[in-house]
Amino acid sequence: MNVIEIINKKKNKMELTIKEIEFVIQGYLKDTIPDYQISALLMAVWFNGMNNNELANLTEIMARSGKIVNLSAIPGKKVDKHSTGGVGDKTTIALLPMVAAAGLSVPKISGRGLGHTGGTIDKLESISGFKTDLTIDRFIEIVKEIHCSIISTNFDLAPADKKLYALRDVTGTIDSIPLIASSIMSKKIAGGADALVLNVTFGSGAFLRKYMDAIQLGKEMVHIGENNHKQTYIVVSSMDQPLGFAVGNSLELQEAISLLNNQGPEDLMEICLFIGSIMLIAGGIVKQQKDGIEILKEVIENGQAFDKLKEMVKRQGGDQRQIENPELLPKSKYKDDIYSDFKGYIHKIDARSIGEASMLLGAGREQKNSTIDLSVGIILKKKKGDSVKKGEILATLHYNDHDKFEKVHDKVKSAFDIRNKKPAYKPLIVALIDRYGVRKPNLS
Ligand code: URA
């Protein structure tokens, strides 16, 4: 087989066979095909896309390039949850204990954050002693005991994706829908769960800016999932302002704990109940979404979801006292407020700018190996649609370094778009996609 012929085929919009895809991926992993030829092929895919056959084959080959986690020792249906990411997205931390308290087993393998969005693993590492590099055997044992555990990808999970992703990152080929779909789904398939619930976000703080791209990505991931005999649901939601009020590792963890104490922000609660109820359907715990929502509200109200987080923290070596008393979590040395120069209504809070500002304060990584400051970040005091007076607080910055504060002050202030008229309401959750197609969310 000849790699130049394969590149030319894709360049001329022809379908690649499973053998050709396998040849390319194996050749790249073994270093017999160089970066520059793979880059050319990725760019041809960027322009010409991939059909459903190619997509299914590429994903499966990437998934099988490493270990496929065997979760069969855990009884019942195992459901995985994933988000394409966003600013202030602490959903996983709140959601896992909720659905686990409702009886669903959720073995969650998560990544660290890069760029303007934070990673679940980083947020959880705000808890002293919390270990995320458990062995797969210990991970499975914990899920068997308490229904949930979260570990980092500390083993060869879809190594072909890891290598390709690094190349896409430097060749302008990240934003290709088939390449994103196969990248995410290869890791989900290798993760071994029976069913998948994926939150695809769109808007300024998300990976994809446009609604139609989010729908397209969702459809492609459903196709790949179902093809691999994994029931797959996609929840499409908007990320045109940060989720909740807190952005930054320890601050986000505290907000997730508040939600489990039934004091969480409305938007975070809405998305947790929606995704959680779909997970309960996927796991066969309930048949209808409204029943799932009822159970999830109940486990928050009776404290079982909060207790579940404490159990998970204890089993993973973390200090439970910090969950009971979040004041004990890492705290920045300084706090300062940002004030509004205008009176009016908040029309928009540019999520990307807030995410970047939080990263510049030290909460996120600019490079893969950067160290992060778990204590810093931003607490929003206003959200879209709120009225604001001149001189009122828009946000509070938590920081440890005065130079960094100076750098981000104006960026945070200008992320707030304040106008005279109240903005029109736009829903947070806009679509649900499964094997039957795309539909508007309907809880009745
Ligand atoms: N997340 C992934 O895992 N892969 C992509 O390509 C994009 C987002």
mmCIF file of C-alpha atoms and ligand atoms in Angstrom, residues 82-84 161 165 168 174 176 179-181 183-184 187 207, ligand 1:
data_model
loop_
_atom_site.group_PDB
_atom_site.id
_atom_site.type_symbol
_atom_site.label_atom_id
_atom_site.label_comp_id
_atom_site.label_asym_id
_atom_site.label_seq_id
_atom_site.Cartn_x
_atom_site.Cartn_y
_atom_site.Cartn_z
ATOM 1 C CA HIS A 82 -18.495 13.296 28.653
ATOM 2 C CA SER A 83 -18.532 16.975 27.765
ATOM 3 C CA THR A 84 -16.821 18.710 24.875
ATOM 4 C CA ASP A 161 -5.690 9.513 19.075
ATOM 5 C CA TYR A 165 -4.423 15.043 18.354
ATOM 6 C CA ARG A 168 -3.813 18.263 14.617
ATOM 7 C CA ILE A 174 -8.449 20.479 15.209
ATOM 8 C CA SER A 176 -12.762 19.132 11.688
ATOM 9 C CA LEU A 179 -11.795 14.207 13.324
ATOM 10 C CA ILE A 180 -13.323 15.513 16.579
ATOM 11 C CA ALA A 181 -16.041 12.828 16.497
ATOM 12 C CA SER A 183 -11.164 11.383 18.549
ATOM 13 C CA ILE A 184 -13.764 11.626 21.324
ATOM 14 C CA LYS A 187 -11.575 7.182 23.859
ATOM 15 C CA PHE A 207 -14.855 24.247 21.241
HETATM 16 N N1 URA B 1 -11.810 16.556 22.492
HETATM 17 C C1 URA B 1 -11.179 15.455 22.047
HETATM 18 O O1 URA B 1 -10.972 14.513 22.804
HETATM 19 N N2 URA B 1 -10.813 15.412 20.762
HETATM 20 C C2 URA B 1 -11.017 16.415 19.888
HETATM 21 O O2 URA B 1 -10.645 16.306 18.737
HETATM 22 C C3 URA B 1 -11.673 17.545 20.386
HETATM 23 C C4 URA B 1 -12.063 17.595 21.696
#
